[in-house]
Amino acid sequence: MDILTWIIVGLVAGVLAGLIVGGVGLIGDIVVGIVGAFVGGWLFRQLGVTTPFSGLAGTIFTAFIGALILLVLLHALHRRRGGRRL
C-alpha cells in the first residue's frame, strides 16, 4: 500500500475508534489508526483469526480493532499518571 492509503486507513480507523473511546485530535487519531493497523495485524496473527472482510475493508477493520486497543491503553496510562483527560 502506498502512503496515501495508509493515511486514509489510519484516518478512518482512528476516527472511528476515537468516537467510541475518546480521541486525541485529528492528527493523533490518524497516527493511532496507523499504529493500530500494526497492533491489530500482530494481534490477529497471534490469535490465529482473520477478518470477516477482504481487501481495504479488512485492513480498516484490523486497524480499527488495533486502534481501539491502543486508545484504551493510552487512556489507562494517562489516568494512572494522574494527567488531564486526553
PDB file of N, CA and C in Angstrom:
ATOM      1  N   MET A   1       0.838  -1.184   0.000  1.00  0.00           N
ATOM      2  CA  MET A   1       0.000   0.000   0.000  1.00  0.00           C
ATOM      3  C   MET A   1       0.877   1.240   0.000  1.00  0.00           C
ATOM      4  N   ASP A   2       0.423   2.263  -0.677  1.00  0.00           N
ATOM      5  CA  ASP A   2       1.183   3.497  -0.675  1.00  0.00           C
ATOM      6  C   ASP A   2       0.839   4.322   0.559  1.00  0.00           C
ATOM      7  N   ILE A   3       1.574   5.399   0.761  1.00  0.00           N
ATOM      8  CA  ILE A   3       1.435   6.200   1.983  1.00  0.00           C
ATOM      9  C   ILE A   3       0.049   6.834   2.079  1.00  0.00           C
ATOM     10  N   LEU A   4      -0.527   7.229   0.950  1.00  0.00           N
ATOM     11  CA  LEU A   4      -1.864   7.821   0.979  1.00  0.00           C
ATOM     12  C   LEU A   4      -2.902   6.827   1.493  1.00  0.00           C
ATOM     13  N   THR A   5      -2.780   5.572   1.085  1.00  0.00           N
ATOM     14  CA  THR A   5      -3.704   4.542   1.557  1.00  0.00           C
ATOM     15  C   THR A   5      -3.555   4.339   3.057  1.00  0.00           C
ATOM     16  N   TRP A   6      -2.314   4.314   3.563  1.00  0.00           N
ATOM     17  CA  TRP A   6      -2.086   4.168   5.000  1.00  0.00           C
ATOM     18  C   TRP A   6      -2.697   5.339   5.768  1.00  0.00           C
ATOM     19  N   ILE A   7      -2.571   6.549   5.212  1.00  0.00           N
ATOM     20  CA  ILE A   7      -3.147   7.718   5.884  1.00  0.00           C
ATOM     21  C   ILE A   7      -4.673   7.615   5.912  1.00  0.00           C
ATOM     22  N   ILE A   8      -5.268   7.189   4.808  1.00  0.00           N
ATOM     23  CA  ILE A   8      -6.727   7.049   4.760  1.00  0.00           C
ATOM     24  C   ILE A   8      -7.198   5.964   5.727  1.00  0.00           C
ATOM     25  N   VAL A   9      -6.512   4.823   5.718  1.00  0.00           N
ATOM     26  CA  VAL A   9      -6.857   3.736   6.653  1.00  0.00           C
ATOM     27  C   VAL A   9      -6.701   4.225   8.090  1.00  0.00           C
ATOM     28  N   GLY A  10      -5.599   4.917   8.372  1.00  0.00           N
ATOM     29  CA  GLY A  10      -5.376   5.442   9.717  1.00  0.00           C
ATOM     30  C   GLY A  10      -6.426   6.452  10.122  1.00  0.00           C
ATOM     31  N   LEU A  11      -6.817   7.305   9.188  1.00  0.00           N
ATOM     32  CA  LEU A  11      -7.837   8.303   9.474  1.00  0.00           C
ATOM     33  C   LEU A  11      -9.169   7.646   9.812  1.00  0.00           C
ATOM     34  N   VAL A  12      -9.605   6.738   8.966  1.00  0.00           N
ATOM     35  CA  VAL A  12     -10.901   6.078   9.186  1.00  0.00           C
ATOM     36  C   VAL A  12     -10.886   5.275  10.488  1.00  0.00           C
ATOM     37  N   ALA A  13      -9.872   4.423  10.660  1.00  0.00           N
ATOM     38  CA  ALA A  13      -9.806   3.573  11.858  1.00  0.00           C
ATOM     39  C   ALA A  13      -9.630   4.409  13.120  1.00  0.00           C
ATOM     40  N   GLY A  14      -8.763   5.412  13.066  1.00  0.00           N
ATOM     41  CA  GLY A  14      -8.508   6.243  14.243  1.00  0.00           C
ATOM     42  C   GLY A  14      -9.706   7.076  14.649  1.00  0.00           C
ATOM     43  N   VAL A  15     -10.389   7.658  13.663  1.00  0.00           N
ATOM     44  CA  VAL A  15     -11.566   8.471  13.975  1.00  0.00           C
ATOM     45  C   VAL A  15     -12.695   7.597  14.525  1.00  0.00           C
ATOM     46  N   LEU A  16     -12.919   6.433  13.924  1.00  0.00           N
ATOM     47  CA  LEU A  16     -13.959   5.534  14.438  1.00  0.00           C
ATOM     48  C   LEU A  16     -13.645   5.092  15.871  1.00  0.00           C
ATOM     49  N   ALA A  17     -12.397   4.716  16.120  1.00  0.00           N
ATOM     50  CA  ALA A  17     -12.009   4.316  17.473  1.00  0.00           C
ATOM     51  C   ALA A  17     -12.105   5.495  18.429  1.00  0.00           C
ATOM     52  N   GLY A  18     -11.726   6.679  17.956  1.00  0.00           N
ATOM     53  CA  GLY A  18     -11.813   7.874  18.790  1.00  0.00           C
ATOM     54  C   GLY A  18     -13.243   8.220  19.158  1.00  0.00           C
ATOM     55  N   LEU A  19     -14.190   7.963  18.266  1.00  0.00           N
ATOM     56  CA  LEU A  19     -15.589   8.218  18.571  1.00  0.00           C
ATOM     57  C   LEU A  19     -16.104   7.287  19.661  1.00  0.00           C
ATOM     58  N   ILE A  20     -15.567   6.087  19.722  1.00  0.00           N
ATOM     59  CA  ILE A  20     -16.023   5.117  20.716  1.00  0.00           C
ATOM     60  C   ILE A  20     -15.316   5.311  22.053  1.00  0.00           C
ATOM     61  N   VAL A  21     -13.993   5.459  22.015  1.00  0.00           N
ATOM     62  CA  VAL A  21     -13.204   5.508  23.246  1.00  0.00           C
ATOM     63  C   VAL A  21     -12.892   6.935  23.680  1.00  0.00           C
ATOM     64  N   GLY A  22     -12.789   7.828  22.744  1.00  0.00           N
ATOM     65  CA  GLY A  22     -12.357   9.197  23.019  1.00  0.00           C
ATOM     66  C   GLY A  22     -11.044   9.425  22.304  1.00  0.00           C
ATOM     67  N   GLY A  23     -11.045  10.318  21.344  1.00  0.00           N
ATOM     68  CA  GLY A  23      -9.873  10.531  20.507  1.00  0.00           C
ATOM     69  C   GLY A  23      -8.856  11.463  21.125  1.00  0.00           C
ATOM     70  N   VAL A  24      -7.803  11.693  20.357  1.00  0.00           N
ATOM     71  CA  VAL A  24      -6.709  12.562  20.796  1.00  0.00           C
ATOM     72  C   VAL A  24      -6.453  13.653  19.773  1.00  0.00           C
ATOM     73  N   GLY A  25      -7.448  14.020  18.998  1.00  0.00           N
ATOM     74  CA  GLY A  25      -7.299  15.016  17.945  1.00  0.00           C
ATOM     75  C   GLY A  25      -7.133  14.343  16.594  1.00  0.00           C
ATOM     76  N   LEU A  26      -7.347  15.102  15.536  1.00  0.00           N
ATOM     77  CA  LEU A  26      -7.345  14.525  14.201  1.00  0.00           C
ATOM     78  C   LEU A  26      -6.007  13.889  13.833  1.00  0.00           C
ATOM     79  N   ILE A  27      -4.923  14.615  14.012  1.00  0.00           N
ATOM     80  CA  ILE A  27      -3.599  14.068  13.676  1.00  0.00           C
ATOM     81  C   ILE A  27      -3.272  12.895  14.597  1.00  0.00           C
ATOM     82  N   GLY A  28      -3.585  13.026  15.867  1.00  0.00           N
ATOM     83  CA  GLY A  28      -3.349  11.937  16.815  1.00  0.00           C
ATOM     84  C   GLY A  28      -4.163  10.703  16.472  1.00  0.00           C
ATOM     85  N   ASP A  29      -5.408  10.913  16.035  1.00  0.00           N
ATOM     86  CA  ASP A  29      -6.251   9.783  15.651  1.00  0.00           C
ATOM     87  C   ASP A  29      -5.709   9.080  14.408  1.00  0.00           C
ATOM     88  N   ILE A  30      -5.166   9.847  13.466  1.00  0.00           N
ATOM     89  CA  ILE A  30      -4.564   9.240  12.277  1.00  0.00           C
ATOM     90  C   ILE A  30      -3.370   8.387  12.684  1.00  0.00           C
ATOM     91  N   VAL A  31      -2.515   8.928  13.541  1.00  0.00           N
ATOM     92  CA  VAL A  31      -1.339   8.178  13.999  1.00  0.00           C
ATOM     93  C   VAL A  31      -1.767   6.933  14.763  1.00  0.00           C
ATOM     94  N   VAL A  32      -2.753   7.079  15.642  1.00  0.00           N
ATOM     95  CA  VAL A  32      -3.259   5.933  16.401  1.00  0.00           C
ATOM     96  C   VAL A  32      -3.829   4.884  15.454  1.00  0.00           C
ATOM     97  N   GLY A  33      -4.529   5.312  14.404  1.00  0.00           N
ATOM     98  CA  GLY A  33      -5.078   4.376  13.429  1.00  0.00           C
ATOM     99  C   GLY A  33      -3.997   3.629  12.667  1.00  0.00           C
ATOM    100  N   ILE A  34      -2.929   4.336  12.272  1.00  0.00           N
ATOM    101  CA  ILE A  34      -1.833   3.691  11.541  1.00  0.00           C
ATOM    102  C   ILE A  34      -1.099   2.709  12.451  1.00  0.00           C
ATOM    103  N   VAL A  35      -0.771   3.139  13.657  1.00  0.00           N
ATOM    104  CA  VAL A  35      -0.111   2.236  14.609  1.00  0.00           C
ATOM    105  C   VAL A  35      -1.063   1.097  14.980  1.00  0.00           C
ATOM    106  N   GLY A  36      -2.349   1.415  15.082  1.00  0.00           N
ATOM    107  CA  GLY A  36      -3.352   0.397  15.370  1.00  0.00           C
ATOM    108  C   GLY A  36      -3.413  -0.685  14.307  1.00  0.00           C
ATOM    109  N   ALA A  37      -3.118  -0.325  13.064  1.00  0.00           N
ATOM    110  CA  ALA A  37      -3.084  -1.330  11.997  1.00  0.00           C
ATOM    111  C   ALA A  37      -2.013  -2.377  12.279  1.00  0.00           C
ATOM    112  N   PHE A  38      -0.866  -1.923  12.756  1.00  0.00           N
ATOM    113  CA  PHE A  38       0.206  -2.864  13.105  1.00  0.00           C
ATOM    114  C   PHE A  38      -0.161  -3.678  14.345  1.00  0.00           C
ATOM    115  N   VAL A  39      -0.733  -3.016  15.338  1.00  0.00           N
ATOM    116  CA  VAL A  39      -1.138  -3.701  16.569  1.00  0.00           C
ATOM    117  C   VAL A  39      -2.217  -4.739  16.253  1.00  0.00           C
ATOM    118  N   GLY A  40      -3.223  -4.341  15.488  1.00  0.00           N
ATOM    119  CA  GLY A  40      -4.296  -5.262  15.129  1.00  0.00           C
ATOM    120  C   GLY A  40      -3.800  -6.426  14.287  1.00  0.00           C
ATOM    121  N   GLY A  41      -2.919  -6.136  13.327  1.00  0.00           N
ATOM    122  CA  GLY A  41      -2.355  -7.203  12.494  1.00  0.00           C
ATOM    123  C   GLY A  41      -1.562  -8.202  13.311  1.00  0.00           C
ATOM    124  N   TRP A  42      -0.755  -7.688  14.246  1.00  0.00           N
ATOM    125  CA  TRP A  42       0.035  -8.565  15.111  1.00  0.00           C
ATOM    126  C   TRP A  42      -0.887  -9.406  15.991  1.00  0.00           C
ATOM    127  N   LEU A  43      -1.892  -8.760  16.584  1.00  0.00           N
ATOM    128  CA  LEU A  43      -2.808  -9.459  17.478  1.00  0.00           C
ATOM    129  C   LEU A  43      -3.597 -10.536  16.739  1.00  0.00           C
ATOM    130  N   PHE A  44      -4.100 -10.213  15.552  1.00  0.00           N
ATOM    131  CA  PHE A  44      -4.857 -11.188  14.775  1.00  0.00           C
ATOM    132  C   PHE A  44      -3.989 -12.388  14.421  1.00  0.00           C
ATOM    133  N   ARG A  45      -2.715 -12.141  14.047  1.00  0.00           N
ATOM    134  CA  ARG A  45      -1.814 -13.260  13.734  1.00  0.00           C
ATOM    135  C   ARG A  45      -1.564 -14.122  14.961  1.00  0.00           C
ATOM    136  N   GLN A  46      -1.366 -13.487  16.121  1.00  0.00           N
ATOM    137  CA  GLN A  46      -1.100 -14.236  17.348  1.00  0.00           C
ATOM    138  C   GLN A  46      -2.281 -15.095  17.756  1.00  0.00           C
ATOM    139  N   LEU A  47      -3.488 -14.578  17.535  1.00  0.00           N
ATOM    140  CA  LEU A  47      -4.702 -15.313  17.896  1.00  0.00           C
ATOM    141  C   LEU A  47      -5.140 -16.289  16.810  1.00  0.00           C
ATOM    142  N   GLY A  48      -4.553 -16.170  15.623  1.00  0.00           N
ATOM    143  CA  GLY A  48      -4.904 -17.060  14.528  1.00  0.00           C
ATOM    144  C   GLY A  48      -6.269 -16.780  13.925  1.00  0.00           C
ATOM    145  N   VAL A  49      -6.719 -15.528  14.025  1.00  0.00           N
ATOM    146  CA  VAL A  49      -8.018 -15.160  13.461  1.00  0.00           C
ATOM    147  C   VAL A  49      -7.831 -14.321  12.201  1.00  0.00           C
ATOM    148  N   THR A  50      -8.861 -14.280  11.391  1.00  0.00           N
ATOM    149  CA  THR A  50      -8.854 -13.449  10.203  1.00  0.00           C
ATOM    150  C   THR A  50     -10.022 -12.479  10.265  1.00  0.00           C
ATOM    151  N   THR A  51      -9.969 -11.472   9.431  1.00  0.00           N
ATOM    152  CA  THR A  51     -11.059 -10.500   9.406  1.00  0.00           C
ATOM    153  C   THR A  51     -12.233 -11.078   8.631  1.00  0.00           C
ATOM    154  N   PRO A  52     -13.434 -10.630   8.956  1.00  0.00           N
ATOM    155  CA  PRO A  52     -14.599 -11.108   8.213  1.00  0.00           C
ATOM    156  C   PRO A  52     -14.729 -10.445   6.838  1.00  0.00           C
ATOM    157  N   PHE A  53     -13.839  -9.483   6.564  1.00  0.00           N
ATOM    158  CA  PHE A  53     -13.875  -8.749   5.303  1.00  0.00           C
ATOM    159  C   PHE A  53     -12.567  -8.965   4.557  1.00  0.00           C
ATOM    160  N   SER A  54     -12.590  -8.726   3.257  1.00  0.00           N
ATOM    161  CA  SER A  54     -11.354  -8.816   2.486  1.00  0.00           C
ATOM    162  C   SER A  54     -11.010  -7.428   1.938  1.00  0.00           C
ATOM    163  N   GLY A  55      -9.801  -7.272   1.482  1.00  0.00           N
ATOM    164  CA  GLY A  55      -9.383  -6.026   0.860  1.00  0.00           C
ATOM    165  C   GLY A  55      -9.244  -4.878   1.843  1.00  0.00           C
ATOM    166  N   LEU A  56      -9.589  -3.689   1.364  1.00  0.00           N
ATOM    167  CA  LEU A  56      -9.435  -2.481   2.168  1.00  0.00           C
ATOM    168  C   LEU A  56     -10.323  -2.502   3.408  1.00  0.00           C
ATOM    169  N   ALA A  57     -11.528  -3.059   3.300  1.00  0.00           N
ATOM    170  CA  ALA A  57     -12.429  -3.138   4.457  1.00  0.00           C
ATOM    171  C   ALA A  57     -11.809  -3.983   5.571  1.00  0.00           C
ATOM    172  N   GLY A  58     -11.144  -5.072   5.215  1.00  0.00           N
ATOM    173  CA  GLY A  58     -10.475  -5.906   6.211  1.00  0.00           C
ATOM    174  C   GLY A  58      -9.316  -5.181   6.865  1.00  0.00           C
ATOM    175  N   THR A  59      -8.586  -4.401   6.079  1.00  0.00           N
ATOM    176  CA  THR A  59      -7.475  -3.615   6.619  1.00  0.00           C
ATOM    177  C   THR A  59      -7.987  -2.567   7.591  1.00  0.00           C
ATOM    178  N   ILE A  60      -9.065  -1.887   7.221  1.00  0.00           N
ATOM    179  CA  ILE A  60      -9.646  -0.870   8.106  1.00  0.00           C
ATOM    180  C   ILE A  60     -10.182  -1.526   9.377  1.00  0.00           C
ATOM    181  N   PHE A  61     -10.820  -2.681   9.262  1.00  0.00           N
ATOM    182  CA  PHE A  61     -11.332  -3.389  10.431  1.00  0.00           C
ATOM    183  C   PHE A  61     -10.197  -3.769  11.383  1.00  0.00           C
ATOM    184  N   THR A  62      -9.114  -4.310  10.827  1.00  0.00           N
ATOM    185  CA  THR A  62      -7.959  -4.689  11.638  1.00  0.00           C
ATOM    186  C   THR A  62      -7.362  -3.466  12.319  1.00  0.00           C
ATOM    187  N   ALA A  63      -7.209  -2.377  11.570  1.00  0.00           N
ATOM    188  CA  ALA A  63      -6.662  -1.143  12.136  1.00  0.00           C
ATOM    189  C   ALA A  63      -7.584  -0.578  13.206  1.00  0.00           C
ATOM    190  N   PHE A  64      -8.889  -0.693  13.000  1.00  0.00           N
ATOM    191  CA  PHE A  64      -9.867  -0.202  13.965  1.00  0.00           C
ATOM    192  C   PHE A  64      -9.750  -0.953  15.292  1.00  0.00           C
ATOM    193  N   ILE A  65      -9.658  -2.273  15.223  1.00  0.00           N
ATOM    194  CA  ILE A  65      -9.514  -3.073  16.448  1.00  0.00           C
ATOM    195  C   ILE A  65      -8.209  -2.709  17.158  1.00  0.00           C
ATOM    196  N   GLY A  66      -7.128  -2.606  16.397  1.00  0.00           N
ATOM    197  CA  GLY A  66      -5.847  -2.214  16.987  1.00  0.00           C
ATOM    198  C   GLY A  66      -5.894  -0.821  17.579  1.00  0.00           C
ATOM    199  N   ALA A  67      -6.564   0.116  16.896  1.00  0.00           N
ATOM    200  CA  ALA A  67      -6.673   1.488  17.402  1.00  0.00           C
ATOM    201  C   ALA A  67      -7.498   1.540  18.679  1.00  0.00           C
ATOM    202  N   LEU A  68      -8.566   0.734  18.743  1.00  0.00           N
ATOM    203  CA  LEU A  68      -9.358   0.671  19.983  1.00  0.00           C
ATOM    204  C   LEU A  68      -8.490   0.226  21.157  1.00  0.00           C
ATOM    205  N   ILE A  69      -7.739  -0.833  20.937  1.00  0.00           N
ATOM    206  CA  ILE A  69      -6.864  -1.360  21.992  1.00  0.00           C
ATOM    207  C   ILE A  69      -5.836  -0.309  22.389  1.00  0.00           C
ATOM    208  N   LEU A  70      -5.236   0.328  21.398  1.00  0.00           N
ATOM    209  CA  LEU A  70      -4.211   1.334  21.668  1.00  0.00           C
ATOM    210  C   LEU A  70      -4.782   2.528  22.427  1.00  0.00           C
ATOM    211  N   LEU A  71      -5.955   3.009  22.032  1.00  0.00           N
ATOM    212  CA  LEU A  71      -6.554   4.141  22.731  1.00  0.00           C
ATOM    213  C   LEU A  71      -6.946   3.787  24.162  1.00  0.00           C
ATOM    214  N   VAL A  72      -7.463   2.593  24.377  1.00  0.00           N
ATOM    215  CA  VAL A  72      -7.800   2.173  25.749  1.00  0.00           C
ATOM    216  C   VAL A  72      -6.539   2.158  26.607  1.00  0.00           C
ATOM    217  N   LEU A  73      -5.447   1.612  26.064  1.00  0.00           N
ATOM    218  CA  LEU A  73      -4.187   1.591  26.811  1.00  0.00           C
ATOM    219  C   LEU A  73      -3.654   2.996  27.067  1.00  0.00           C
ATOM    220  N   LEU A  74      -3.723   3.869  26.057  1.00  0.00           N
ATOM    221  CA  LEU A  74      -3.253   5.245  26.234  1.00  0.00           C
ATOM    222  C   LEU A  74      -4.051   5.974  27.299  1.00  0.00           C
ATOM    223  N   HIS A  75      -5.366   5.815  27.269  1.00  0.00           N
ATOM    224  CA  HIS A  75      -6.209   6.463  28.280  1.00  0.00           C
ATOM    225  C   HIS A  75      -5.937   5.899  29.674  1.00  0.00           C
ATOM    226  N   ALA A  76      -5.746   4.597  29.779  1.00  0.00           N
ATOM    227  CA  ALA A  76      -5.464   3.982  31.086  1.00  0.00           C
ATOM    228  C   ALA A  76      -4.128   4.465  31.636  1.00  0.00           C
ATOM    229  N   LEU A  77      -3.109   4.521  30.789  1.00  0.00           N
ATOM    230  CA  LEU A  77      -1.800   5.003  31.239  1.00  0.00           C
ATOM    231  C   LEU A  77      -1.856   6.463  31.626  1.00  0.00           C
ATOM    232  N   HIS A  78      -2.589   7.238  30.872  1.00  0.00           N
ATOM    233  CA  HIS A  78      -2.680   8.662  31.165  1.00  0.00           C
ATOM    234  C   HIS A  78      -3.395   8.911  32.487  1.00  0.00           C
ATOM    235  N   ARG A  79      -4.465   8.148  32.749  1.00  0.00           N
ATOM    236  CA  ARG A  79      -5.179   8.278  34.023  1.00  0.00           C
ATOM    237  C   ARG A  79      -4.326   7.819  35.191  1.00  0.00           C
ATOM    238  N   ARG A  80      -3.550   6.756  34.977  1.00  0.00           N
ATOM    239  CA  ARG A  80      -2.699   6.225  36.036  1.00  0.00           C
ATOM    240  C   ARG A  80      -1.660   7.257  36.468  1.00  0.00           C
ATOM    241  N   ARG A  81      -1.169   8.028  35.510  1.00  0.00           N
ATOM    242  CA  ARG A  81      -0.175   9.056  35.819  1.00  0.00           C
ATOM    243  C   ARG A  81      -0.795  10.293  36.434  1.00  0.00           C
ATOM    244  N   GLY A  82      -2.119  10.348  36.459  1.00  0.00           N
ATOM    245  CA  GLY A  82      -2.799  11.488  37.075  1.00  0.00           C
ATOM    246  C   GLY A  82      -2.904  12.689  36.158  1.00  0.00           C
ATOM    247  N   GLY A  83      -2.736  12.476  34.858  1.00  0.00           N
ATOM    248  CA  GLY A  83      -2.791  13.570  33.910  1.00  0.00           C
ATOM    249  C   GLY A  83      -4.205  13.993  33.583  1.00  0.00           C
ATOM    250  N   ARG A  84      -4.278  15.106  32.879  1.00  0.00           N
ATOM    251  CA  ARG A  84      -5.574  15.571  32.411  1.00  0.00           C
ATOM    252  C   ARG A  84      -6.123  14.597  31.394  1.00  0.00           C
ATOM    253  N   ARG A  85      -7.409  14.735  31.137  1.00  0.00           N
ATOM    254  CA  ARG A  85      -8.049  13.906  30.108  1.00  0.00           C
ATOM    255  C   ARG A  85      -7.438  14.225  28.760  1.00  0.00           C
ATOM    256  N   LEU A  86      -7.186  13.173  27.954  1.00  0.00           N
ATOM    257  CA  LEU A  86      -6.583  13.383  26.629  1.00  0.00           C
ATOM    258  C   LEU A  86      -7.472  14.140  25.708  1.00  0.00           C
TER     259      LEU A  86
END
